[in-house]
Coordinates of C-alpha atoms and ligand atoms in Angstrom, one line a residue:
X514 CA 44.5 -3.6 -72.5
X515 CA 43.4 -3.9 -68.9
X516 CA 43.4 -0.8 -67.0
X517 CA 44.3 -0.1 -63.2
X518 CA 42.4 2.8 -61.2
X519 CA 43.8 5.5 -58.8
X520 CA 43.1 7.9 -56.6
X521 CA 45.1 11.2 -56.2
X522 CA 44.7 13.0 -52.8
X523 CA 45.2 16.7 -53.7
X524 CA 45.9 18.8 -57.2
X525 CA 47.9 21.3 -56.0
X526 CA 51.5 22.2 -57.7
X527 CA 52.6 18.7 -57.5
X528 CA 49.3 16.5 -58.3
X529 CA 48.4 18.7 -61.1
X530 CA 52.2 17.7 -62.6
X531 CA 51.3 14.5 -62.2
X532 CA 48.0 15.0 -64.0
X533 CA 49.7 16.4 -66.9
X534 CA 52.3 13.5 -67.5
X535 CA 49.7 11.2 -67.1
X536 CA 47.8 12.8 -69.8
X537 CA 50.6 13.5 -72.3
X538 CA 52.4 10.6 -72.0
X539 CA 49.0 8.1 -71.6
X540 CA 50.2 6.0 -74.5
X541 CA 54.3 5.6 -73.4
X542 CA 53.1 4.9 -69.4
X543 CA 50.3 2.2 -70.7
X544 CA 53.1 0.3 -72.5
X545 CA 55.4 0.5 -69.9
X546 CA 53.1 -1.0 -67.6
X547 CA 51.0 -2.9 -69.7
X548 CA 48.1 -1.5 -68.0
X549 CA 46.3 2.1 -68.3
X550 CA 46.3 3.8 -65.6
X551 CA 43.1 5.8 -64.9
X552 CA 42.7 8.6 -62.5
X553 CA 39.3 7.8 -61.1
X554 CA 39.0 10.2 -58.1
X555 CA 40.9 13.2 -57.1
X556 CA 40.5 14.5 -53.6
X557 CA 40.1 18.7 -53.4
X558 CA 39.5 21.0 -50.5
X559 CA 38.3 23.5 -53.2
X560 CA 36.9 22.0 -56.4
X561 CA 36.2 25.1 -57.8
X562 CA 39.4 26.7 -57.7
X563 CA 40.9 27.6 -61.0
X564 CA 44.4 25.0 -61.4
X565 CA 47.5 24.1 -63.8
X566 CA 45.3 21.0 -64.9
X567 CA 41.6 20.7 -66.3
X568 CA 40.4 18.3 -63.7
X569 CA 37.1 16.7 -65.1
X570 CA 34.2 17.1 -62.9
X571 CA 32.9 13.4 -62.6
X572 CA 36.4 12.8 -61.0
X573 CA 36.4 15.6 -58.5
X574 CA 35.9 14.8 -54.8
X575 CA 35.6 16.7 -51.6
X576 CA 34.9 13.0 -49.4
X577 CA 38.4 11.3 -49.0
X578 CA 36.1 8.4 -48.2
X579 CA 35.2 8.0 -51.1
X580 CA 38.7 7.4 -52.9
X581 CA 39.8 5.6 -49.9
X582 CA 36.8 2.9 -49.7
X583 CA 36.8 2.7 -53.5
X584 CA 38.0 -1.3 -53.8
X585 CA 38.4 -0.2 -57.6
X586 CA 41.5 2.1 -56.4
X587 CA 44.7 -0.1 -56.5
X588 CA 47.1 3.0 -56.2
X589 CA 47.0 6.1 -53.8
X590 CA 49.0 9.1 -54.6
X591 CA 49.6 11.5 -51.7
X592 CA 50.3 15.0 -53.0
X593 CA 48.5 17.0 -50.3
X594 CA 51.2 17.4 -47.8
X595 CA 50.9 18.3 -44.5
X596 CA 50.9 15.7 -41.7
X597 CA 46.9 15.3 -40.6
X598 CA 45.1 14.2 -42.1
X599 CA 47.3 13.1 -44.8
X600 CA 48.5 10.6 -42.4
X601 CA 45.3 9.1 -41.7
X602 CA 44.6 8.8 -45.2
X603 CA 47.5 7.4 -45.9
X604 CA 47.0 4.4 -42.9
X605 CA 43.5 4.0 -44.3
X606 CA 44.6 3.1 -47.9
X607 CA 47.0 0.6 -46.5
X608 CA 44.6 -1.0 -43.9
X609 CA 42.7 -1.5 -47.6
X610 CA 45.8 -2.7 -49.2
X611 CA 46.2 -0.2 -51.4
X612 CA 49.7 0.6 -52.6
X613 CA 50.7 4.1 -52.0
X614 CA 52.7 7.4 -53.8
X615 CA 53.6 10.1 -51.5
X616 CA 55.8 13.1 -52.0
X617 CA 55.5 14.4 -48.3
X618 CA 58.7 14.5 -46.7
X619 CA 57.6 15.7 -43.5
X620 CA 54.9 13.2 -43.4
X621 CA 57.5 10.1 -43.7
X622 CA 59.9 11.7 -41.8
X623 CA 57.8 12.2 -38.9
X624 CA 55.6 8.9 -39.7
X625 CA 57.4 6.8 -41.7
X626 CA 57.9 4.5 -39.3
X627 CA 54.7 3.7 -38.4
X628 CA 53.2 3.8 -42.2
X629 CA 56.3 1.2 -43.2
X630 CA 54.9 -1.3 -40.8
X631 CA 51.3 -1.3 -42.0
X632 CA 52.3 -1.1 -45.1
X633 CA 54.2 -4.5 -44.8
X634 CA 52.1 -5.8 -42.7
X635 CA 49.4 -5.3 -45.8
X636 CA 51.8 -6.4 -48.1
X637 CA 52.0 -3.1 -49.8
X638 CA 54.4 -1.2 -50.8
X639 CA 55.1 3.0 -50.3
X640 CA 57.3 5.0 -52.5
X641 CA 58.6 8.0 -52.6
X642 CA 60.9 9.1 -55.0
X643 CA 59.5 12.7 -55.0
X644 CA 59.9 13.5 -51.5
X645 CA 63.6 14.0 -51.9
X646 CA 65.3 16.0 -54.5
X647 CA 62.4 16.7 -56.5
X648 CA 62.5 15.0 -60.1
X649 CA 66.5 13.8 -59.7
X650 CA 66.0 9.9 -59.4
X651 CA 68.3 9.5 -56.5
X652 CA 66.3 7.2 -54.3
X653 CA 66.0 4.4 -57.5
X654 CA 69.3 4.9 -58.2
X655 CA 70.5 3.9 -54.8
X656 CA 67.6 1.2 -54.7
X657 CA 68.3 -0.3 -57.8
X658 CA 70.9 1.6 -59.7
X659 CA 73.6 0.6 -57.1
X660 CA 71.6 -2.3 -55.4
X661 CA 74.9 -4.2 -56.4
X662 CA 77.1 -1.5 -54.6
X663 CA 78.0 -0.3 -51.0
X664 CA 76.8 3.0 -49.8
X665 CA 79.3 4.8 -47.8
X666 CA 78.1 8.6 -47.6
X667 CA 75.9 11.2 -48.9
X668 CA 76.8 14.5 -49.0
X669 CA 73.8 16.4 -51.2
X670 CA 72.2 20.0 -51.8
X671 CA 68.8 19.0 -50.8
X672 CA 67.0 22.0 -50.4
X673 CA 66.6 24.3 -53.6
X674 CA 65.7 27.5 -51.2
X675 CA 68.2 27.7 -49.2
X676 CA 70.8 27.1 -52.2
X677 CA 68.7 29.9 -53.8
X678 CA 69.3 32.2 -51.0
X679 CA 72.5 31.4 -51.0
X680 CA 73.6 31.7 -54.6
X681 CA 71.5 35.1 -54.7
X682 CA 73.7 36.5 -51.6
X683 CA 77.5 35.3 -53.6
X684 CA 75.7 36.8 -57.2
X685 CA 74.3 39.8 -56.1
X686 CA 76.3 40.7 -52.9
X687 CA 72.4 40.6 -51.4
X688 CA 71.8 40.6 -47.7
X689 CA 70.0 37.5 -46.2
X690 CA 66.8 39.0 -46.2
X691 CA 66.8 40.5 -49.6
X692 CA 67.8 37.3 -51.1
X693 CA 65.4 35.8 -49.1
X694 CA 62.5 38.3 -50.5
X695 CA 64.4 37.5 -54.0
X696 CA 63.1 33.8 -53.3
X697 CA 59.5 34.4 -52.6
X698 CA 59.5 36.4 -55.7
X699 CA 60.9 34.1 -58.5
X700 CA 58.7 31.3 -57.0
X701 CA 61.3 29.6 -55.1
X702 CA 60.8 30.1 -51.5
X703 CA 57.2 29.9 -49.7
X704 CA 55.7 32.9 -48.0
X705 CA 56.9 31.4 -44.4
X706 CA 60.6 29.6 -45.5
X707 CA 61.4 28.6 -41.9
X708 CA 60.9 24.7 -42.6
X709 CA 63.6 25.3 -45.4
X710 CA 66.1 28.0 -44.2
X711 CA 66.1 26.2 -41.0
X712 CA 67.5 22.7 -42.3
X713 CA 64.5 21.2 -41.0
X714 CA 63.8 20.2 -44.7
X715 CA 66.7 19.3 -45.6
X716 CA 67.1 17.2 -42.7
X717 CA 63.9 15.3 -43.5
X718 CA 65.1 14.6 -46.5
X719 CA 68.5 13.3 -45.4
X720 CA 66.7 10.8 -43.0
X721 CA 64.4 9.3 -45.9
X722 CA 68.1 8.8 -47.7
X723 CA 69.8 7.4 -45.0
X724 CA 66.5 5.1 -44.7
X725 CA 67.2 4.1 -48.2
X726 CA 71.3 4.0 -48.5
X727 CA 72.1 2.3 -45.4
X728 CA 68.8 0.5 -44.0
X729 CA 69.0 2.8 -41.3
X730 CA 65.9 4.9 -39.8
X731 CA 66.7 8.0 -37.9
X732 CA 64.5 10.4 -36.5
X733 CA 64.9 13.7 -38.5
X734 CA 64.6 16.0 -35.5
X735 CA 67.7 14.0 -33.4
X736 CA 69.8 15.3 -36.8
X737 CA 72.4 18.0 -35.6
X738 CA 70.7 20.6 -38.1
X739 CA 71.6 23.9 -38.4
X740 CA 69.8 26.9 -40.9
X741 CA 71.3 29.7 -43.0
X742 CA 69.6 32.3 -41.3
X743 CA 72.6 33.7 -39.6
X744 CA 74.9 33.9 -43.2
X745 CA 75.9 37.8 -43.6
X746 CA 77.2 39.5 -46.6
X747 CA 80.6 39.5 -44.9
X748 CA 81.0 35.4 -44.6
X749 CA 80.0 35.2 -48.2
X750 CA 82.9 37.6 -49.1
X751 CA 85.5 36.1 -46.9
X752 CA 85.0 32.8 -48.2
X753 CA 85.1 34.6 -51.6
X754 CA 88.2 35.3 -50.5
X755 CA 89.5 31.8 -49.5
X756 CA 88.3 30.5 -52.9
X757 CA 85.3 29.0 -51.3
X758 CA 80.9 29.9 -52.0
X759 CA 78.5 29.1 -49.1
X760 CA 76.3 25.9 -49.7
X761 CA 74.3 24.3 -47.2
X762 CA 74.9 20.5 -47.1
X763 CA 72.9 17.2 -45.7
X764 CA 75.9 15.0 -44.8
X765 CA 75.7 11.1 -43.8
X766 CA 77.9 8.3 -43.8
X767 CA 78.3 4.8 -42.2
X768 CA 80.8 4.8 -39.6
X769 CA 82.4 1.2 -38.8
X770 CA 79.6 -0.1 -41.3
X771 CA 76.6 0.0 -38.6
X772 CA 76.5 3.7 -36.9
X773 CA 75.3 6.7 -38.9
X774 CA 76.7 9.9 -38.5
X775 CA 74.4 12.9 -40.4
X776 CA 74.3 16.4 -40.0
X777 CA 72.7 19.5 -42.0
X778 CA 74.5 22.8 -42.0
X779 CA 76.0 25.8 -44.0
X780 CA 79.6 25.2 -45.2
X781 CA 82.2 26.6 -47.0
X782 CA 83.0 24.6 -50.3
X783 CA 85.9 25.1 -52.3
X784 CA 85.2 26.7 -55.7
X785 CA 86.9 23.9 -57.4
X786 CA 84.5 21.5 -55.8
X787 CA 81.7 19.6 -57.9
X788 CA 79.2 20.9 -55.6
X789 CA 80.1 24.7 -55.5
X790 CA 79.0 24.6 -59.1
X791 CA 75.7 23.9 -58.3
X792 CA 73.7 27.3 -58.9
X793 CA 70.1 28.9 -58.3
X794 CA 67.4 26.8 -57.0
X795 CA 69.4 23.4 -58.3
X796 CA 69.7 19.9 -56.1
X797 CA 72.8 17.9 -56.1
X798 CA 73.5 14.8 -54.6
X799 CA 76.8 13.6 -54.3
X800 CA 77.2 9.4 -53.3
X801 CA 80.4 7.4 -52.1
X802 CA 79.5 3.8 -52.8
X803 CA 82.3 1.0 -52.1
X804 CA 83.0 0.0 -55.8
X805 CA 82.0 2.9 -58.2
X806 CA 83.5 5.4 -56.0
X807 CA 82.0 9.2 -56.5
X808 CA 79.0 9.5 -58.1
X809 CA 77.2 12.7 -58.8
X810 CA 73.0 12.8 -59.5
X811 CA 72.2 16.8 -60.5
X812 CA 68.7 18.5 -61.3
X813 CA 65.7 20.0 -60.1
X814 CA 65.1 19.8 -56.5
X815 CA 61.0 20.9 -57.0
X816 CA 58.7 22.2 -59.1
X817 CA 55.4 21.3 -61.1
X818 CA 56.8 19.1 -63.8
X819 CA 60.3 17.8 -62.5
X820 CA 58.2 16.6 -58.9
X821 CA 55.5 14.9 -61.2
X822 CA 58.0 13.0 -63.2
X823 CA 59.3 11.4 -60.1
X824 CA 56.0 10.7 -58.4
X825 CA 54.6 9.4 -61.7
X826 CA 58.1 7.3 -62.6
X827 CA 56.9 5.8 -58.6
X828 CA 53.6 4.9 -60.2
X829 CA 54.9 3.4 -63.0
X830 CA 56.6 1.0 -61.2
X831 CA 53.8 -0.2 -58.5
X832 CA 51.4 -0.4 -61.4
X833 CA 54.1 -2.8 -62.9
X834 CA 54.1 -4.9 -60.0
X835 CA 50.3 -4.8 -59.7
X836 CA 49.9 -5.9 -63.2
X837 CA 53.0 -8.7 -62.7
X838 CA 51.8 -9.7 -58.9
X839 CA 48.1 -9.8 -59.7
X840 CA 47.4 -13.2 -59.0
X841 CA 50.2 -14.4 -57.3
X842 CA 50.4 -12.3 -54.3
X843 CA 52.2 -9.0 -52.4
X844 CA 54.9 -7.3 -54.4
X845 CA 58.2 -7.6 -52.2
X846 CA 58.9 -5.3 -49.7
X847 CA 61.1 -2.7 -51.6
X848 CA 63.1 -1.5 -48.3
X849 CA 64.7 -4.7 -46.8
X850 CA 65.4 -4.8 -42.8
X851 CA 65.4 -1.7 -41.6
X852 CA 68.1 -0.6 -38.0
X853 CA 66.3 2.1 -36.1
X854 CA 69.1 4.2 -35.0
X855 CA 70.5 7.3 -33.3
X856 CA 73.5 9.4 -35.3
X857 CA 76.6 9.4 -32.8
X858 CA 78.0 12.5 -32.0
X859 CA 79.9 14.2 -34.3
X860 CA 82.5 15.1 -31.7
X861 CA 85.1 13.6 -32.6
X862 CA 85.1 14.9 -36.3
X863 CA 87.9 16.9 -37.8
X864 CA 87.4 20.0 -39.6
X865 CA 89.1 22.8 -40.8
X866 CA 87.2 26.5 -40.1
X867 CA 85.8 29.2 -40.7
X868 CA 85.4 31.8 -37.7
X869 CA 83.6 35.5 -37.9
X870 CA 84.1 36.7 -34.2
X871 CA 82.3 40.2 -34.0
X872 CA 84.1 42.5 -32.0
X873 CA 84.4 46.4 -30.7
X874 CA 87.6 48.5 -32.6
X875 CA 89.3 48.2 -29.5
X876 CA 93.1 46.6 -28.9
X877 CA 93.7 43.4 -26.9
X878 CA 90.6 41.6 -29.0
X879 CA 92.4 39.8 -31.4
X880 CA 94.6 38.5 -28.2
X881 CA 91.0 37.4 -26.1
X882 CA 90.1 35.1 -28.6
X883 CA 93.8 33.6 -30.0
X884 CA 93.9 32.5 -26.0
X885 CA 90.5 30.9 -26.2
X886 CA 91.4 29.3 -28.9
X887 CA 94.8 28.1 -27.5
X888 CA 93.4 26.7 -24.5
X889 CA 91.3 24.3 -26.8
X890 CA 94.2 23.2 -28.5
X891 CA 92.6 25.0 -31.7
X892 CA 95.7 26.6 -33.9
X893 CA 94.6 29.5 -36.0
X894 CA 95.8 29.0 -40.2
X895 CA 94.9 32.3 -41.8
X896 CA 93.4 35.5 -40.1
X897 CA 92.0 38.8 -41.1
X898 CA 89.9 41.7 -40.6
X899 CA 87.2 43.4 -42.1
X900 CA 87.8 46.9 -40.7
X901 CA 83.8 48.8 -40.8
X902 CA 85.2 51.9 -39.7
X903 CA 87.0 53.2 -36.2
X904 CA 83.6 53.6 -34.7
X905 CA 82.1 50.4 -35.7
X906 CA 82.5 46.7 -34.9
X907 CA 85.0 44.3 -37.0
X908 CA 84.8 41.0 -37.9
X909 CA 87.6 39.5 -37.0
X910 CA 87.5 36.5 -39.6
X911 CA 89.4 33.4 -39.1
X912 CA 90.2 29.8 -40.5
X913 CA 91.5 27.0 -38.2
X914 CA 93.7 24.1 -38.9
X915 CA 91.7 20.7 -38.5
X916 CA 90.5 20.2 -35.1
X917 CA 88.1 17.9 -33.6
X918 CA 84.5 19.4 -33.1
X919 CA 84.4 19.0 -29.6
X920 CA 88.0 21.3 -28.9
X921 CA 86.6 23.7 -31.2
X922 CA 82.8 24.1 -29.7
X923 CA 84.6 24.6 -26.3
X924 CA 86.6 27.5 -27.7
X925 CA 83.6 28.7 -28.8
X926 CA 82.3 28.5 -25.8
X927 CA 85.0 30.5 -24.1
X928 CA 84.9 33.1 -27.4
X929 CA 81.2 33.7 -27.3
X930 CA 81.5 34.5 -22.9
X931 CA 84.0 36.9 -23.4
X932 CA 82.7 40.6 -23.2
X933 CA 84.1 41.7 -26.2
X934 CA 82.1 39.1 -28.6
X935 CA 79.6 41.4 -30.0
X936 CA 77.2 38.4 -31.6
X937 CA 77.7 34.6 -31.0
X938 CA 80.2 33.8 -33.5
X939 CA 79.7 32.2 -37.1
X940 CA 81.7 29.4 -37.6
X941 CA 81.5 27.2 -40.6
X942 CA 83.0 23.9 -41.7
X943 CA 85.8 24.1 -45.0
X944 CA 84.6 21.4 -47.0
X945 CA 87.7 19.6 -48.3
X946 CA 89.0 19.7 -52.0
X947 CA 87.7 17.5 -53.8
X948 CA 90.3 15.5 -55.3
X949 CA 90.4 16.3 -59.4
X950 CA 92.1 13.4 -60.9
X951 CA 89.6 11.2 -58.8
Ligands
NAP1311 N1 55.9 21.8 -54.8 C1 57.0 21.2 -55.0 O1 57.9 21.5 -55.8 C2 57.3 19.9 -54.2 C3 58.5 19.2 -54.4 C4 58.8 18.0 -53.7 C5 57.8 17.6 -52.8 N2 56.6 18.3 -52.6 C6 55.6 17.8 -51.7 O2 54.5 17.5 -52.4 C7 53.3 17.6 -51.6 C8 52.3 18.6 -52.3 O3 53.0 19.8 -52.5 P1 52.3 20.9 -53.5 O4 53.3 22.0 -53.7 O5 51.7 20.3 -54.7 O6 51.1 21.5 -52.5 P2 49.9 22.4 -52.9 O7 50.1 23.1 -54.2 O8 49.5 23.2 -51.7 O9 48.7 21.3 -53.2 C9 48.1 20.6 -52.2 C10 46.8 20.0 -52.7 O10 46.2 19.1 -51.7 C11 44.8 19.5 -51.5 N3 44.6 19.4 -50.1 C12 45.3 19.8 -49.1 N4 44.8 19.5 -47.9 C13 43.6 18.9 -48.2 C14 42.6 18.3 -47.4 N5 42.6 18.4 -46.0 N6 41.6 17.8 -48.0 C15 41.5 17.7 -49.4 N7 42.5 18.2 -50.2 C16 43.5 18.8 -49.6 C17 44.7 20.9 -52.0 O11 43.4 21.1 -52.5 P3 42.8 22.5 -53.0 O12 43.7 22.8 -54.3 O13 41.4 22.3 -53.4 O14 43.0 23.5 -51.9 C18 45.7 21.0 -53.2 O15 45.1 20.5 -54.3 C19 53.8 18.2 -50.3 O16 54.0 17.1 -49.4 C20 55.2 18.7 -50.6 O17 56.1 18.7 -49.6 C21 56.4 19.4 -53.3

């Protein structure tokens, strides 16, 4: 059996995965391909260090040019992360037509545009399956799964943190922080977790979907993105008490088939709702597609072995199309034509929801804000209180009727200026029911 040589750049968490499956499941991946695949080189900053994988010594490297020059290497696997010099390395393979792996969201989402022209301009391909959603195969299944389908919207839970932190603070009754510390302690949050409680991840993630469902590429920063740093014990009981948990969601859709709308963000879902049942550090992504309607993809967002399996399922499938394009030229270009585009505004979207307006005990509050509201056209459907004491604040906890975004962000405009607002005010979007009988 012929074989076909890689190169892996980095063995950290992910690559050392990857090592593992290839190692274990050597004879399954050969017959698959109809090739071996052999790890010639792996790239290090520290070969010494003690890691998840026995990495033999003859393949250990410290000189990326050495797996980059190698015209033996057909396949690169990115599993470094990072954005320099991963992106340099990653150009360089595909200036030497080499086909390429790459788990590193924020390297596609900040470069991808530039690395998806060389690469067709090579005649190379890039995957990256394991860049969004860990080992769930949601990027095939779009590609290929529903290649005879319509995508219509995406609504997922894309980042396994924040859904961590936010599952810890319903369970537990935890404060951020603590459920935040919580995190860094079962492995499931970094030491520094602003790139994930921030949205910014999740957001990177919903643009390499977005690339994928709708041939559409949209800068991940220009994504209205907003974190779960500001969620407080007292919005995850309220929406307890509206029959709702906390989730944050990447939304996007196609709007009159061409323009994208996407957002990241916090929301209330009901507890009936397929995705307020997903628990602990767990992805879910939920797809509206023309013909098959709703369709749910559920698993493990990260980790050692679920990441490998999707980087490795990736190099299954170039190594297939080495061994099958050999002699006869490029592989196709897996993406087709590609809009780059800006999301409209999400002004004129409806939502009902929920308000926490921080306030001082005093009376005349609760008639501040219903006139705020008023003047924006924004009609108030349920209200309460959550009296601290006669001394102390309350939050003066509301849900809205529908409204469009824009009324509603100039009442909280108006809310947030008036003297009596404590703390800029939490507001978060009701998710609606999902309809049971489908
Ligand atoms: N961890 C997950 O669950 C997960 C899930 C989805 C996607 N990803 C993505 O997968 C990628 C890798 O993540 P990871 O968790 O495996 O990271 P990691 O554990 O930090 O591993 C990074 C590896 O790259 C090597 N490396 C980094 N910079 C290098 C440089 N300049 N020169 C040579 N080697 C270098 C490191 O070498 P040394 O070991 O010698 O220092 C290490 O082996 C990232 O893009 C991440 O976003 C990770």
């Amino acid at each position: 059996m012929r074989s076909i040589a890689i190169g892996l750049l980095g063995a950290g968490n992910v690559g050392c995965g990857v090592l593992r499956l290839l190692e274990d499941n050597a004879e399954a991946i050969a017959a698959r391909i109809g090739a071996r695949v052999v790890v010639k080189h792996v790239l290090l900053r520290h070969p010494g260090a003690r890691r998840a994988f026995d990495i033999p010594a003859s393949a250990k490297v410290t000189d990326a040019q050495t797996v980059l020059d190698d015209p033996d290497v057909r396949v690169i696997v990115e599993v470094m992360g990072g954005l320099e010099p991963a992106r340099g390395y990653v150009m360089q393979a595909l200036a030497h037509r080499k086909h390429v792996v790459s788990a590193n969201k924020a390297l596609l989402g900040t470069h991808g545009k530039e690395l998806f022209a060389e690469a067709t301009r090579r005649g190379v391909t890039i995957h990256f399956e394991a860049a969004v959603a860990g080992g769930i195969p949601i990027l095939r299944t779009l590609r290929e799964g529903l290649a005879s389908d319509r995508i219509l919207g995406i609504t997922g839970i894309i980042n396994g943190t924040s859904n961590f932190v936010l599952d810890a603070m319903t369970r537990t009754g935890a404060s951020y922080a603590d459920a935040v510390q919580a995190a860094q302690e079962a492995g499931f949050a970094e030491a520094d977790p602003t790139m994930d409680v921030s949205g910014v991840d999740a957001a990177q993630k919903l643009a390499l979907l977005a690339l994928v469902a709708f041939g559409l590429r949209v800068d991940p920063t220009a994504i209205p993105t907003e974190g779960i740093t500001r969620v407080e014990p007292v919005d995850v009981q309220s929406a307890a008490a509206l029959g709702c948990v906390i989730r944050s969601i990447a939304h996007a859709e196609l709007v009159d088939g061409r323009r994208l709308r996407a957002r990241v963000h916090p929301v209330l879902v009901p507890t009936l709702h397929v995705l307020a049942g997903v628990y602990g550090s767990y992805n879910a992504v939920l797809v509206n597609s023309a013909a098959l309607g709703r369709s749910l993809y559920y698993g493990r967002g990260a980790g050692m072995m679920p990441t490998g399996t999707a980087v490795v399922s990736d190099l299954v499938e170039v190594c297939r199309s080495v061994v099958a394009f050999a002699d006869r030229g490029p592989p196709p270009e897996a993406l087709g034509t590609i809009a780059d585009v800006v999301p409209i505004s999400n002004g004129d979207e409806r939502h009902e929801n929920y308000l926490r307006v921080r306030v001082p005990n005093v009376p005349g509050v609760l008639a501040a804000v219903a006139g705020c509201l008023g003047r924006h056209g924004v009609s108030i459907k349920r209200l309460y209180q959550d009296p601290r004491g006669p001394e102390l604040p309350v939050d003066m906890v509301l849900v809205t009727e529908a409204i469009e975004d824009v009324r509603l962000r100039g009442a909280l405009a108006e809310i947030d200026a008036l003297e009596t607002t404590l703390v800029p005010t939490m507001r978060l979007r009701l998710l609606p029911p999902e309809p049971l009988d489908g």
